[in-house]
């Protein structure tokens, strides 16, 4: 069975989509290919996003905001948008989900932790769907 591919998209690819990609990659342990991108990528990842993942032993030091490209959307089985609006291209046969999440930009660390925790719960649910509940 082929490995499913998930693409997380937010505007700046500096917070929500980076958190989601790191968490899914961690929990999936190779069972899912994970990518993230932004419709208007920032210059760097939100330091608070880095911090809340580091609290859980996850390292974003090698990651950087990436531009959204049509080929990444086309390659994905599941595309999860997080506030990028109409900027995400739509291809037939893809599963699209929109996760309404607060933007961590400019938020205090307590709020970013809550966003991380909400993303983690959603990612775990998605992983269960993609792997038929294997864990």
Coordinates of C-alpha atoms in Angstrom, one line a residue:
X1 CA 0.0 0.0 0.0
X2 CA 1.4 3.4 -0.9
X3 CA 2.4 5.9 1.8
X4 CA -0.2 8.7 2.0
X5 CA 1.1 12.3 1.5
X6 CA -0.3 15.2 3.5
X7 CA 0.3 18.9 2.7
X8 CA -0.3 21.5 5.4
X9 CA -0.9 25.1 4.1
X10 CA -1.1 28.4 5.9
X11 CA -0.4 31.9 4.7
X12 CA 3.2 32.4 6.1
X13 CA 4.2 28.7 6.6
X14 CA 5.8 30.0 9.9
X15 CA 3.4 28.8 12.6
X16 CA 0.3 26.5 12.2
X17 CA 1.4 24.5 9.1
X18 CA 4.9 24.1 10.6
X19 CA 3.5 22.9 13.9
X20 CA 1.1 20.4 12.1
X21 CA 3.8 19.1 9.8
X22 CA 6.3 18.5 12.6
X23 CA 3.7 16.8 14.8
X24 CA 2.4 14.6 12.1
X25 CA 5.9 13.6 11.0
X26 CA 6.7 12.8 14.6
X27 CA 3.6 10.7 15.3
X28 CA 3.6 9.0 11.8
X29 CA 7.2 7.8 12.2
X30 CA 7.5 7.3 8.4
X31 CA 4.0 6.0 7.7
X32 CA 3.0 9.3 6.1
X33 CA 4.9 11.7 3.9
X34 CA 4.5 15.2 5.3
X35 CA 5.0 18.6 3.6
X36 CA 4.1 22.2 4.5
X37 CA 3.9 25.4 2.5
X38 CA 2.6 29.0 2.6
X39 CA 0.8 31.2 0.1
X40 CA 3.0 34.1 1.2
X41 CA 5.9 32.5 3.1
X42 CA 7.5 34.5 5.9
X43 CA 11.3 35.0 6.2
X44 CA 11.5 32.6 9.2
X45 CA 9.5 30.3 11.4
X46 CA 7.7 31.9 14.4
X47 CA 10.1 31.6 17.4
X48 CA 7.1 30.7 19.6
X49 CA 6.3 27.8 17.3
X50 CA 9.9 26.6 17.6
X51 CA 9.7 26.9 21.4
X52 CA 6.5 25.0 22.0
X53 CA 7.7 22.1 19.8
X54 CA 11.1 22.1 21.6
X55 CA 9.1 21.7 24.9
X56 CA 8.1 18.3 23.5
X57 CA 11.6 17.4 22.2
X58 CA 10.8 18.3 18.5
X59 CA 13.4 20.4 16.6
X60 CA 12.4 22.9 13.8
X61 CA 16.0 24.2 13.4
X62 CA 16.3 22.7 9.9
X63 CA 12.9 23.9 8.7
X64 CA 12.1 27.1 6.9
X65 CA 9.0 28.7 5.3
X66 CA 8.4 27.3 1.8
X67 CA 6.2 28.7 -1.0
X68 CA 3.1 26.9 -2.0
X69 CA 3.5 25.2 -5.4
X70 CA 0.9 23.6 -7.5
X71 CA 3.0 20.4 -7.8
X72 CA 3.0 20.0 -4.0
X73 CA -0.8 20.2 -4.0
X74 CA -1.0 17.8 -6.9
X75 CA 1.3 15.2 -5.2
X76 CA -0.7 15.3 -1.9
X77 CA -3.5 12.9 -1.0
X78 CA -4.7 15.2 1.7
X79 CA -4.4 19.0 1.6
X80 CA -5.1 20.8 4.9
X81 CA -5.5 24.6 4.8
X82 CA -5.2 26.8 7.8
X83 CA -6.3 30.2 6.8
X84 CA -4.8 30.5 3.3
X85 CA -8.2 31.2 1.7
X86 CA -8.5 30.9 -2.0
X87 CA -4.7 30.8 -2.6
X88 CA -4.6 27.0 -2.6
X89 CA -5.0 25.4 -6.0
X90 CA -7.8 22.8 -6.3
X91 CA -7.2 19.5 -8.1
X92 CA -9.9 16.8 -8.6
X93 CA -9.5 13.7 -6.5
X94 CA -7.7 15.4 -3.6
X95 CA -9.1 15.4 -0.1
X96 CA -9.2 19.0 1.2
X97 CA -9.8 19.9 4.8
X98 CA -9.8 23.4 6.3
X99 CA -8.7 23.5 10.0
X100 CA -9.9 26.8 11.5
X101 CA -7.2 27.6 14.0
X102 CA -6.0 30.7 15.7
X103 CA -2.8 32.2 14.2
X104 CA 0.1 32.0 16.7
X105 CA 1.8 35.1 15.3
X106 CA 2.2 37.7 18.0
X107 CA 0.5 35.5 20.6
X108 CA 1.8 34.9 24.1
X109 CA 3.4 31.5 24.6
X110 CA 0.4 30.2 26.6
X111 CA -1.8 30.7 23.5
X112 CA 0.7 29.1 21.2
X113 CA 0.8 26.1 23.5
X114 CA -3.0 25.8 23.3
X115 CA -2.8 26.1 19.5
X116 CA -0.1 23.4 19.5
X117 CA -2.2 21.1 21.6
X118 CA -5.3 21.6 19.3
X119 CA -3.2 20.8 16.2
X120 CA -1.7 17.8 17.9
X121 CA -5.2 16.4 18.7
X122 CA -6.3 17.0 15.0
X123 CA -3.1 15.4 13.7
X124 CA -3.5 12.3 15.8
X125 CA -7.1 11.9 14.5
X126 CA -5.9 12.4 10.9
X127 CA -3.1 9.8 11.4
X128 CA -5.7 7.3 12.7
X129 CA -7.7 7.8 9.6
X130 CA -4.8 7.5 7.2
X131 CA -3.4 4.4 8.9
X132 CA -6.7 2.7 9.7
X133 CA -6.1 3.3 13.4
X134 CA -2.7 1.6 13.6
X135 CA -0.5 3.1 16.3

